[in-house]
CSV table of C-alpha atoms in Angstrom, one decimal:
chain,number,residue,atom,x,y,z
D,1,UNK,CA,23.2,17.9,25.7
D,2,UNK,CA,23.9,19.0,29.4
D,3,UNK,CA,21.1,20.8,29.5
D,4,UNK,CA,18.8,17.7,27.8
D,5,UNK,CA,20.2,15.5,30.8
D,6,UNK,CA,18.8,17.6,33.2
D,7,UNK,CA,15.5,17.5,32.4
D,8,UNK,CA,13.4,16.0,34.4
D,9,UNK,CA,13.1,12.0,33.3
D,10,UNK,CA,9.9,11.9,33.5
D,11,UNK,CA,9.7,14.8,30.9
D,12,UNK,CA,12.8,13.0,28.4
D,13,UNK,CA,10.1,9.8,28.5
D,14,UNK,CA,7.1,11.5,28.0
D,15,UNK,CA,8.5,13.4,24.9
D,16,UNK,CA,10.3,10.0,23.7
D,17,UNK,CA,6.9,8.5,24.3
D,18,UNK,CA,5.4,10.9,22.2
D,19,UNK,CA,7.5,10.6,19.2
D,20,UNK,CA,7.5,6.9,19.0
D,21,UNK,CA,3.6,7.2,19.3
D,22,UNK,CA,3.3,9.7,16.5
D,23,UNK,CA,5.7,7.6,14.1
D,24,UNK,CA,3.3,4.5,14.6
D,25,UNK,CA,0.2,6.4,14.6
D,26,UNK,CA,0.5,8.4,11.1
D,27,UNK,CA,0.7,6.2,8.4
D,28,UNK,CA,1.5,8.3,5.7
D,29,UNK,CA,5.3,7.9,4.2
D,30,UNK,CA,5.6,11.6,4.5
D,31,UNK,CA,5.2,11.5,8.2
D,32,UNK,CA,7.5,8.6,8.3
D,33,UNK,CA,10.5,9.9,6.5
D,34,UNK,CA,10.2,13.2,8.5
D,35,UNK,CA,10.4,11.0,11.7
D,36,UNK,CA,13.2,8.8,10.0
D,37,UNK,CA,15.5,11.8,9.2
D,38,UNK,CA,14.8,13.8,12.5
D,39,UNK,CA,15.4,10.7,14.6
D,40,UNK,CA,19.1,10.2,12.0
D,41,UNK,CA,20.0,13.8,12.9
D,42,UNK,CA,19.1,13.8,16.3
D,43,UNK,CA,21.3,11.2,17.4
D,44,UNK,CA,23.9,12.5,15.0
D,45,UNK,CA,23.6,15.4,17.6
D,46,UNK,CA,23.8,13.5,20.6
D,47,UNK,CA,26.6,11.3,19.7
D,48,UNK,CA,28.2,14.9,18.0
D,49,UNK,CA,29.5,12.8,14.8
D,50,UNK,CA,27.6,11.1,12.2
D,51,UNK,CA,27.8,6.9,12.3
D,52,UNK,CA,27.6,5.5,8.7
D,53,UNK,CA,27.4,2.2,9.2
D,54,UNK,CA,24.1,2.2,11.4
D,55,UNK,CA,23.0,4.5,9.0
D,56,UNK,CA,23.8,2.2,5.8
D,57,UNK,CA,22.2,-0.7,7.6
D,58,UNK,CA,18.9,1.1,8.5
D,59,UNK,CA,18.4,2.0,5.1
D,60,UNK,CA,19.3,-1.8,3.8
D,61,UNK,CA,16.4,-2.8,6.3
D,62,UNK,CA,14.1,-0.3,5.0
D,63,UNK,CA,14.6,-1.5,1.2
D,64,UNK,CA,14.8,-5.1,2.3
D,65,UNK,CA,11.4,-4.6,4.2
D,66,UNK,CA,10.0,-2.8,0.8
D,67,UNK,CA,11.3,-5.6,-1.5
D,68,UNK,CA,9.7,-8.3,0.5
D,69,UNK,CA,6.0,-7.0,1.0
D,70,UNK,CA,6.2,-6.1,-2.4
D,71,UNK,CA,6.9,-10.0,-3.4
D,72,UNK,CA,4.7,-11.4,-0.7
D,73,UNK,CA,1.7,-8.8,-0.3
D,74,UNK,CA,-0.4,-8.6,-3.4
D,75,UNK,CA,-3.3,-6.3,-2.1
D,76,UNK,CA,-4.4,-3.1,-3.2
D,77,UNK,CA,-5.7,-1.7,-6.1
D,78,UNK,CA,-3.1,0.3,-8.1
D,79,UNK,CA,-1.7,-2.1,-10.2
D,80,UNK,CA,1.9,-1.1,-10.9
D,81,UNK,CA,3.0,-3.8,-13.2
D,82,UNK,CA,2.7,-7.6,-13.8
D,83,UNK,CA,5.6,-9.9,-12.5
D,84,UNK,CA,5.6,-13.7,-13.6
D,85,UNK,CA,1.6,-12.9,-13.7
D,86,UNK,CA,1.3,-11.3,-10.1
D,87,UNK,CA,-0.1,-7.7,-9.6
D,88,UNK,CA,2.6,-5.7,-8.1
D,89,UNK,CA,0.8,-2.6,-6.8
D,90,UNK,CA,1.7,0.8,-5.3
D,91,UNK,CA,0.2,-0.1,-2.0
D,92,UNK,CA,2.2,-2.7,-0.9
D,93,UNK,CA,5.5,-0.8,-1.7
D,94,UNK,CA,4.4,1.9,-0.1
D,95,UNK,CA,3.1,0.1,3.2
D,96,UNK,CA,6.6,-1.8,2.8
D,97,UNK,CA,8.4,1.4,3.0
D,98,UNK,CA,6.0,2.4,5.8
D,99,UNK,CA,6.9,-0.9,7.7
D,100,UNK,CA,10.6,-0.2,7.0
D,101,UNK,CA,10.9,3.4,8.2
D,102,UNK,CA,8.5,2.6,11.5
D,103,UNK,CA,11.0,0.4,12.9
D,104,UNK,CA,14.2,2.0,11.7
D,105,UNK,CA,13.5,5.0,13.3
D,106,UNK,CA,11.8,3.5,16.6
D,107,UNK,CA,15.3,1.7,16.8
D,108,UNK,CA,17.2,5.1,15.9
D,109,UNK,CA,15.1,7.2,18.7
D,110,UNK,CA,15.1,4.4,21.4
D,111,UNK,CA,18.8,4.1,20.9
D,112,UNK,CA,18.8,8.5,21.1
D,113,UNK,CA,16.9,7.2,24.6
D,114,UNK,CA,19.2,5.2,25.9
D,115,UNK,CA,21.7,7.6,25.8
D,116,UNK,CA,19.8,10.3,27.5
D,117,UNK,CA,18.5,8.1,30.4
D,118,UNK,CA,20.8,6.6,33.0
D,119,UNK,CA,20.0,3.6,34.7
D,120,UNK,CA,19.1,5.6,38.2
D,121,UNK,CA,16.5,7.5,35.7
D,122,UNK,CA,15.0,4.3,34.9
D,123,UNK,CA,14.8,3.5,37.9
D,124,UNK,CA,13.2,6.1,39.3
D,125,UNK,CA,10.8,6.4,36.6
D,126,UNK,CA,9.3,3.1,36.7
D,127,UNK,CA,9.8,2.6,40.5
D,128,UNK,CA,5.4,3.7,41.1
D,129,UNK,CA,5.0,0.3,38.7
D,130,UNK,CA,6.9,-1.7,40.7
D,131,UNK,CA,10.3,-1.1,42.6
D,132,UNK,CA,11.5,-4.8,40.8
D,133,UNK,CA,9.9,-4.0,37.5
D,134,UNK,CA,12.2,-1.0,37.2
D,135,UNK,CA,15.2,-2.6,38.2
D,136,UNK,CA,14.4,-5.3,35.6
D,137,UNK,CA,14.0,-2.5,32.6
D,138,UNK,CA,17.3,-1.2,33.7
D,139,UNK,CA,19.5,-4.2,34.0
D,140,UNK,CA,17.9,-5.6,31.2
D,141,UNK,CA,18.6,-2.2,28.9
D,142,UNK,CA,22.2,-2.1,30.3
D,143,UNK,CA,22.6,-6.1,29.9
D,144,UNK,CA,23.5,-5.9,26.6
D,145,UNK,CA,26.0,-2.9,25.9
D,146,UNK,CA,27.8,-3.9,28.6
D,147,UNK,CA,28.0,-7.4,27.3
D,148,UNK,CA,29.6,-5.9,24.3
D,149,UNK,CA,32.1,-3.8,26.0
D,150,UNK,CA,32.9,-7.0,28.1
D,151,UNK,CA,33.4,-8.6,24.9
D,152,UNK,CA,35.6,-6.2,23.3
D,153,UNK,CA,37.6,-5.8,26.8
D,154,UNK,CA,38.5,-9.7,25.9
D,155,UNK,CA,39.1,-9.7,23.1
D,156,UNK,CA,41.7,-7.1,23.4
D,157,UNK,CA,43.6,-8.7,25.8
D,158,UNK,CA,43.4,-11.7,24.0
D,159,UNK,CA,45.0,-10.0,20.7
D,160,UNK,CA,47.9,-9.3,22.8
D,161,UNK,CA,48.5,-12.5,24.6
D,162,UNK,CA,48.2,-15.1,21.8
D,163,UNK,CA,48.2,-13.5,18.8
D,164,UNK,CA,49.3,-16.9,16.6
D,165,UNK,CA,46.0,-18.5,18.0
D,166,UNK,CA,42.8,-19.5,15.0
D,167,UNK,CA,40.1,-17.3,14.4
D,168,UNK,CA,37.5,-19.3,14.9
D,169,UNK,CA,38.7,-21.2,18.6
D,170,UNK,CA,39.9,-18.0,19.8
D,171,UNK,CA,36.1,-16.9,19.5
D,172,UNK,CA,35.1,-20.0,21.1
D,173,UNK,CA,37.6,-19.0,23.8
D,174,UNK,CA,36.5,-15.6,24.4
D,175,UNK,CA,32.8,-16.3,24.3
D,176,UNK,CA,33.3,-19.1,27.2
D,177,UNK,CA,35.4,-16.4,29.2
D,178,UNK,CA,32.5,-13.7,28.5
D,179,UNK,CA,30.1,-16.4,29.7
D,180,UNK,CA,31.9,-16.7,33.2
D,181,UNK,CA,32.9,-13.2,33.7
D,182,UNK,CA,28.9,-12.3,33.5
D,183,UNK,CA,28.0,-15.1,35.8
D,184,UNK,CA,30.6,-14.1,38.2
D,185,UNK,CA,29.6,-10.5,38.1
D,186,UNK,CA,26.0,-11.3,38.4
D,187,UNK,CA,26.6,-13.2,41.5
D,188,UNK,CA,28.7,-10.3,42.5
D,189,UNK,CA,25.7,-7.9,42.0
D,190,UNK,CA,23.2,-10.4,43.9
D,191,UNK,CA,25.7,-10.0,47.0
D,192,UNK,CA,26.3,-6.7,46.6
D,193,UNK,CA,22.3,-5.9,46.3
D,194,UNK,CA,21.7,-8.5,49.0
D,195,UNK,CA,24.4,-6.4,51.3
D,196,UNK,CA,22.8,-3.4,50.7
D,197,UNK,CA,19.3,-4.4,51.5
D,198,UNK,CA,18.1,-4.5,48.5
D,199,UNK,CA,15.2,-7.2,49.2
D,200,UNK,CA,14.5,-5.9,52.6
D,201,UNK,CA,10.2,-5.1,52.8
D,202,UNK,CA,9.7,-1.4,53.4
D,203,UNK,CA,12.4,-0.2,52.0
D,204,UNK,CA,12.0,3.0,50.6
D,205,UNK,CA,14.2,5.2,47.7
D,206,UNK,CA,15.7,8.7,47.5
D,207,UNK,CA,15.5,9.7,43.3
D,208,UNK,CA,16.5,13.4,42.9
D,209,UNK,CA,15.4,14.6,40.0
D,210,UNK,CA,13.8,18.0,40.6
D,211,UNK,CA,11.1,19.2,38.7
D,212,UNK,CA,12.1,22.5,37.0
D,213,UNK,CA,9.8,25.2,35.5
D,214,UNK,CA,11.2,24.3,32.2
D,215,UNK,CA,9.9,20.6,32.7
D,216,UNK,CA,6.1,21.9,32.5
D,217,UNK,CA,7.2,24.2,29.4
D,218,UNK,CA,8.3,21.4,27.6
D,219,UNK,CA,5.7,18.7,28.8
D,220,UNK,CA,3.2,21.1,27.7
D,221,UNK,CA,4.6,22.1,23.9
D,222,UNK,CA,4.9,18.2,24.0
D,223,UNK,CA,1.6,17.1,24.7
D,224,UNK,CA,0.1,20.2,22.8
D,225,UNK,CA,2.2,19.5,19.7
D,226,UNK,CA,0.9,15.6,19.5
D,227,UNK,CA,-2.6,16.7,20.0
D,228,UNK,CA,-2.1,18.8,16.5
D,229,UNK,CA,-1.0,15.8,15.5
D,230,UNK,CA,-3.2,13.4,16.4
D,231,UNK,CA,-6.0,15.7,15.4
D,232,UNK,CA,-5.2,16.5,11.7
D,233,UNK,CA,-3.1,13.8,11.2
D,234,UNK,CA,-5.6,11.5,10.9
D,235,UNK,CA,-7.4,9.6,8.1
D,236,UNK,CA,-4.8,8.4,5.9
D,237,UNK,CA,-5.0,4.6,4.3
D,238,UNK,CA,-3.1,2.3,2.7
D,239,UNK,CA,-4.8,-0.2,1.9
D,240,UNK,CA,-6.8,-1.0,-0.8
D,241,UNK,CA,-6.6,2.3,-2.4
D,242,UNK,CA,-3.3,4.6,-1.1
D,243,UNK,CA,-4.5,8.2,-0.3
D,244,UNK,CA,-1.5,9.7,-1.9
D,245,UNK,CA,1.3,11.4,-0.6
D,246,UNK,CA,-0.7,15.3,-0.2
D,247,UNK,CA,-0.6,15.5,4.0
D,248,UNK,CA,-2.2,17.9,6.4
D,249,UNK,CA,0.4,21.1,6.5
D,250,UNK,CA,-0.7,21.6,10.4
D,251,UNK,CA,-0.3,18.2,11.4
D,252,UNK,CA,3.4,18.3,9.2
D,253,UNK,CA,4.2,21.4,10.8
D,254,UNK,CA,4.0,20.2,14.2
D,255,UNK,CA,5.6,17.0,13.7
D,256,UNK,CA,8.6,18.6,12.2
D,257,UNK,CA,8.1,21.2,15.2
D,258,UNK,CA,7.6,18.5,17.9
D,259,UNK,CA,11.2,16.6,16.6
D,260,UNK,CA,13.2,19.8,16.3
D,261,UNK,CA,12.6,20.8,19.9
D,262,UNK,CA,15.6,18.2,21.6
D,263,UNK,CA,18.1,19.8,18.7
D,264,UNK,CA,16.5,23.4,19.1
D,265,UNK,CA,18.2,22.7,23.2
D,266,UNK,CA,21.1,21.2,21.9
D,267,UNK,CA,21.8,24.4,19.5
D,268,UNK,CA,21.3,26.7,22.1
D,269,UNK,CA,23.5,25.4,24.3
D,270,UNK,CA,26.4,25.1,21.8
D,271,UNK,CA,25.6,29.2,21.1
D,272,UNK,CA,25.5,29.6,24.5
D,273,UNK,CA,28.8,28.1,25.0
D,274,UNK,CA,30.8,30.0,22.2
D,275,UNK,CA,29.2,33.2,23.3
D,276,UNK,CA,31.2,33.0,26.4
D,277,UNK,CA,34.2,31.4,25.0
D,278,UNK,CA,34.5,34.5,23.2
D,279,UNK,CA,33.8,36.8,25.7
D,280,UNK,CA,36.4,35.5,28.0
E,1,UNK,CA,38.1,-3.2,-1.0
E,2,UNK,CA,36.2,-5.9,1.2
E,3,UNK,CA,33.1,-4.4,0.9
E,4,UNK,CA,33.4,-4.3,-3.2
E,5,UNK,CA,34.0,-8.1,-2.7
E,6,UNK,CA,30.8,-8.5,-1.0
E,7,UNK,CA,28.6,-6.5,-3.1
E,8,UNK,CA,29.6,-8.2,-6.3
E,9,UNK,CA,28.0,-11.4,-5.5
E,10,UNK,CA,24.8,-10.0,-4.2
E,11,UNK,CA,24.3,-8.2,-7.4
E,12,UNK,CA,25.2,-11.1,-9.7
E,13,UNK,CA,22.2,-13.1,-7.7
E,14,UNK,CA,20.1,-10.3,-8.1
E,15,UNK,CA,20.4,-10.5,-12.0
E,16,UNK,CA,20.3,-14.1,-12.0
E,17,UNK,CA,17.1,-13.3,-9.9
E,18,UNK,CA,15.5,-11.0,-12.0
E,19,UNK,CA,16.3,-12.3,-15.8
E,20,UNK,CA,13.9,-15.2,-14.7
E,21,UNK,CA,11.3,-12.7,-13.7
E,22,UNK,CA,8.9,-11.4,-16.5
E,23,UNK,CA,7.4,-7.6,-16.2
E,24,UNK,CA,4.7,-7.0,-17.7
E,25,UNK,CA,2.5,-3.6,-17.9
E,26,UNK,CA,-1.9,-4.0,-17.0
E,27,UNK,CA,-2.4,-3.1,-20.6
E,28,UNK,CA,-0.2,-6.1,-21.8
E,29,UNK,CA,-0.8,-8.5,-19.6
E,30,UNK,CA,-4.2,-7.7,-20.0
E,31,UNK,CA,-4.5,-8.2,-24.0
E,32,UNK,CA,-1.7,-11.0,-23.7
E,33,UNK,CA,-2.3,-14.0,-25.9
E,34,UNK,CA,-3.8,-17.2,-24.3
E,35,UNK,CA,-3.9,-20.5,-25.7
E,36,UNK,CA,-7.7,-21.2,-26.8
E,37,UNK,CA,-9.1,-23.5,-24.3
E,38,UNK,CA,-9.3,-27.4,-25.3
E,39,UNK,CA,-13.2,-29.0,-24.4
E,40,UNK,CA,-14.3,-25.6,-24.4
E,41,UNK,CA,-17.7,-25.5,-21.6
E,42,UNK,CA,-19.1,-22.2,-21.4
E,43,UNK,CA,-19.8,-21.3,-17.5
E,44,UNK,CA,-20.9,-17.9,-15.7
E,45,UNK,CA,-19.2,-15.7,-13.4
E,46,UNK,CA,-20.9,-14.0,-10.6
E,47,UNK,CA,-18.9,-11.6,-8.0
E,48,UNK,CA,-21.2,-9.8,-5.9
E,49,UNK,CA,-21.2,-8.4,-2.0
E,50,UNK,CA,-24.8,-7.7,-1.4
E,51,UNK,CA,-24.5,-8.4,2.3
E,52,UNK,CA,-22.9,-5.3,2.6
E,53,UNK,CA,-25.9,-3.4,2.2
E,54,UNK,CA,-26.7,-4.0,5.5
E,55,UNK,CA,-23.3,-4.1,7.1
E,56,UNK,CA,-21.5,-1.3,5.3
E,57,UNK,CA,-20.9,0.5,8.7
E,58,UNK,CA,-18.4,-1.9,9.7
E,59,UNK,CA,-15.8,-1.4,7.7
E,60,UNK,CA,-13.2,1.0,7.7
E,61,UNK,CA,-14.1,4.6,5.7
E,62,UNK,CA,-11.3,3.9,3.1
E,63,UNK,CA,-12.4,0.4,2.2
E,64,UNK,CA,-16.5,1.6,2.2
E,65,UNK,CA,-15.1,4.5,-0.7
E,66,UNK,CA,-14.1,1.6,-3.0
E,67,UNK,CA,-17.5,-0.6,-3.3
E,68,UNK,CA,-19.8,-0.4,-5.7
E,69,UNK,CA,-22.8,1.5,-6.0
E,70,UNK,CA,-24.9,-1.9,-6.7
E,71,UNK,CA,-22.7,-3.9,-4.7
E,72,UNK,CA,-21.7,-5.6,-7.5
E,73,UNK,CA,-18.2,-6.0,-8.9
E,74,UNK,CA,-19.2,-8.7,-11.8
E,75,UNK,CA,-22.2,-8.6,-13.6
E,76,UNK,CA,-23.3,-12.3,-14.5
E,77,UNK,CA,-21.2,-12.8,-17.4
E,78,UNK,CA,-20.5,-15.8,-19.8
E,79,UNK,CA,-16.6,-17.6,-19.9
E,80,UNK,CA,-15.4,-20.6,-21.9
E,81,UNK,CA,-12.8,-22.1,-20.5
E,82,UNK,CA,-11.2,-25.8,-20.9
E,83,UNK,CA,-13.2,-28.5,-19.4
E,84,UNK,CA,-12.3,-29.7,-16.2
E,85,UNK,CA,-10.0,-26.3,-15.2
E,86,UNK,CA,-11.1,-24.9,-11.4
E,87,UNK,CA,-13.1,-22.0,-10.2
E,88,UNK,CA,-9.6,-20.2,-9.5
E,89,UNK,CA,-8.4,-20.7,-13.3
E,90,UNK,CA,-12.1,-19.2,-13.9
E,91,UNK,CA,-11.5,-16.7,-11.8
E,92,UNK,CA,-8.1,-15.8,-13.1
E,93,UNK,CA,-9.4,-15.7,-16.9
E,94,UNK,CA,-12.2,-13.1,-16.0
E,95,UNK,CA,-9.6,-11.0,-13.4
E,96,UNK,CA,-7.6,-10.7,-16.8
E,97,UNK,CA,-10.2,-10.2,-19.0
E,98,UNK,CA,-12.4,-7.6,-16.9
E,99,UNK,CA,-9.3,-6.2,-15.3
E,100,UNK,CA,-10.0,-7.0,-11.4
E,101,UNK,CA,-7.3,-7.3,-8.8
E,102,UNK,CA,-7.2,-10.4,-7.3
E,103,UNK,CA,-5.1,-10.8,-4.2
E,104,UNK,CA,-5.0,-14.7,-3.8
E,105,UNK,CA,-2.4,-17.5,-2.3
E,106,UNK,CA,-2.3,-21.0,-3.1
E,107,UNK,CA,-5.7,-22.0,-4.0
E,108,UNK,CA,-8.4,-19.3,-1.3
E,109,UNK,CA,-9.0,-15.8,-2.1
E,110,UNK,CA,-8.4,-13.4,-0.1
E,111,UNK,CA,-9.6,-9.9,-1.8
E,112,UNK,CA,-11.8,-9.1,-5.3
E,113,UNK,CA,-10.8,-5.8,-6.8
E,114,UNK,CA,-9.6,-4.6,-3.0
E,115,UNK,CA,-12.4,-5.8,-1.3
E,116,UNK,CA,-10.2,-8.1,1.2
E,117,UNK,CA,-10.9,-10.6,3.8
E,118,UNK,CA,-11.4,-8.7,7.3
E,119,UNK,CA,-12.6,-5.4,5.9
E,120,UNK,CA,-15.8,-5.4,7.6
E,121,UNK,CA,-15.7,-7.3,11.0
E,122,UNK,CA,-13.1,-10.1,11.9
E,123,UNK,CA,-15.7,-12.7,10.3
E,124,UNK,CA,-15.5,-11.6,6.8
E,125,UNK,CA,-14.4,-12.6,3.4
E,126,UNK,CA,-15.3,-14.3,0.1
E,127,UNK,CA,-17.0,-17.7,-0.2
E,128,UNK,CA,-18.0,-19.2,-3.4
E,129,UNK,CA,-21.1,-21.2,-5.0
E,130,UNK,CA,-21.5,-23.4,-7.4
E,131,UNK,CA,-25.0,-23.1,-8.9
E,132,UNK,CA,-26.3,-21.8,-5.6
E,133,UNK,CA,-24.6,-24.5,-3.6
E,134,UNK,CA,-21.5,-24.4,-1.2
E,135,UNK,CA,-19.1,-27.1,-2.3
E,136,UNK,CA,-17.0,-28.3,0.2
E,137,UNK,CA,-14.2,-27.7,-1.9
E,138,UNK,CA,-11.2,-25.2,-2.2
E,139,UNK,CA,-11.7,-22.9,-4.9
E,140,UNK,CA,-8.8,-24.5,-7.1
E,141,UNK,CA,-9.9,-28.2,-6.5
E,142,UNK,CA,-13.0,-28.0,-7.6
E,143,UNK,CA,-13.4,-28.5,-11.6
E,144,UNK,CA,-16.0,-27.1,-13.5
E,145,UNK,CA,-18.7,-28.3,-15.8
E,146,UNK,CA,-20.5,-27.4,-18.4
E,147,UNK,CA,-23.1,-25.0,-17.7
E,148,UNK,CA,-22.0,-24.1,-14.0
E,149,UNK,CA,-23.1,-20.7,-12.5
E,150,UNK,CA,-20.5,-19.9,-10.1
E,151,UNK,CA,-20.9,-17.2,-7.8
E,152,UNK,CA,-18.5,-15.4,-5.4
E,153,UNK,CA,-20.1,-13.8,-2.3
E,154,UNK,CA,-18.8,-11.6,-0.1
E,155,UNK,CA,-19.8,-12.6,3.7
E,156,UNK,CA,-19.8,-11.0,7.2
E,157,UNK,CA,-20.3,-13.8,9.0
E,158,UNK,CA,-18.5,-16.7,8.9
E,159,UNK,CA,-20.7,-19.9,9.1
């Protein structure tokens, strides 16, 4: 993971960037489920223990998004069966399922994101677009994590001072304190920025992220892996007639190839590290 | 234990859910018994997309596999139905006779045997005629009469 967090940023987005692209680009299920479990088990990694209840709810969204396009969306050739006198066909449960695994595992690799990136990364990456723009992504990314620790802070302490209070006003209670701790905090930052010179014109910004050899390495097996991808991945349909599950082995191969490379670092590093546990 | 409590309900809705529902297979619902029509008129059925001889290259490769050689889907065929019932119920009784897909939602058409709306440039989809005429009319409120030709077209450009 250390060794993930030193990449250069620019080289963590570009691969993140990557993946996100391939899962919306290939629109076969087979693509999509590869992407779904790969973007599971790498945060499994990162976080180093598996969460269930994330886990339980993606797949709850990705039958809930099947069940509805198959009720609502009556394109498509293949009829499967006849409910109530509507065609329910293959195609929309499989561009249900398609729907469903798309967004589950965007969400699962942009959270995988979050927690590879700090703020300052953010920062720096985004600061050619616009020095404001990039402070905007960042607070705006951070915003709402640290609302919840904020939350959870208060609530805590609440617990322990009045424990005999309702449910429901106690809620009330601590969503009013959250509101004004925030607002105080955010005019604490504004000062803080303001003391700092954050708004002054010309004002320029050290980022130091150095660009390693093993930066271009990755960047290219990246960009070299998606091109495979994007080359033989191409020409599947859904809609009206599905082109079944058979995909292109190449363009397979390298996706499974292009997620494994963020665990193939993590792996090595864990060997790495019992190799000289043991030798010392 | 609470989550038990929770998925108990849920379940019970689903079945209450489903046992309304009837599933049928195409073969059944296909041969399924329908009550003869009353004031039986005898109309024809027309479902063609002959503009897509010339416009074929705008659609997407998977959609251009799935038309017809002829660019017809429905020969001009013969169908009684009750007098009075509209160009969908018409449309209906041949999908289920014939065995075409019809993608439709409350009363306009959106795709014929796959052939959807949009397929071939952001201006096309299915209109229909009644004895070469447009009839201001949505396909289910317009009632048929006896000896109607009725005609569905598939268009590129929306006029």
């Amino acid at each position: 993971m250390e060794q993930l967090k030193r990449l250069n940023p620019i080289t963590l987005f570009c691969y993140f960037f990557a993946v996100v692209f391939l899962t919306m680009f290939l629109t076969n299920p087979c693509f999509l489920a590869v992407s779904f479990v790969f973007s599971v088990l790498f945060s499994t990694f990162l976080k180093r223990k598996f969460e269930l209840k994330p886990f339980i709810f993606a797949v709850l969204t990705i039958i809930f998004f099947t069940i509805v396009n198959v009720f609502f969306s009556h394109n498509g050739l293949t009829v499967l069966f006849f409910l109530n006198g509507n065609p329910i066909t293959l195609e929309s449960v499989i561009s249900g399922l398609n729907g469903g695994l798309l967004i589950t595992s965007s969400v699962y690799w942009f959270s995988s994101l979050n927690e590879l990136l700090t703020s300052d990364e953010i920062i720096s990456l985004f600061n050619w677009v616009s020095p404001s723009f990039a402070l905007l992504i960042s607070m705006t990314l951070r915003y709402l994590p640290l609302m919840k620790k904020r939350y959870d802070e208060i609530s805590d302490c609440q617990r322990l001072l009045f424990p005999e209070k309702k449910k429901l006003r106690s809620c009330f209670e601590r969503l009013s304190i959250l509101i004004t701790w925030s607002l105080e905090k955010g005019v604490m930052t504004a000062d803080s920025m303001n003391a700092r010179g954050y708004f002054l014109k010309n004002k320029s910004r050290l980022s130091f992220y150095p660009y390693r050899k093993i930066d271009f390495f990755a960047e290219a097996i990246v960009l070299a892996l998606l091109s495979l991808c994007l080359i033989f991945g191409g020409g599947y349909s859904v809609y009206p007639v599905f082109s079944g599950l058979e995909v292109n082995f190449i363009a397979l191969f390298s996706e499974i190839l292009l997620m494994l490379l963020p665990i193939f670092f993590i792996v090595k590093e864990v060997v790495l590290c019992r190799k000289f546990q043991s030798e010392t | 234990m609470k989550f038990k409590i929770k998925v108990f309900p849920l379940l019970l809705a689903a079945v209450f859910l489903f046992s309304g529902c009837k599933i049928q297979s195409s073969e059944e619902y296909q041969n399924e018994k329908q009550a003869p029509p009353e004031n039986p008129i005898t109309v024809t059925l027309e479902i063609e997309c002959q503009t897509l001889k010339d416009n074929l290259d705008k659609g997407k490769a998977a959609v251009q596999k799935i038309i017809p050689e002829d660019y017809v889907i429905l020969e001009k065929t013969e169908f009684v139905v009750s007098d009075g019932s509209s160009v969908m119920d018409l449309l209906d009784s041949a999908a289920r006779e014939k065995g075409l897909t019809v993608n439709k939602s409350s009363g306009y058409v959106k795709g014929i045997n796959g052939l959807s709306e949009f397929s071939f440039g952001s201006s096309s989809g299915w209109f229909y005629y009644v004895n070469d005429e447009k009839p201001n009319l949505g396909v289910s409120a317009y009632s048929l009469k006896e000896g109607d030709e009725v005609r569905f077209a598939y268009t590129c450009v929306l006029d």
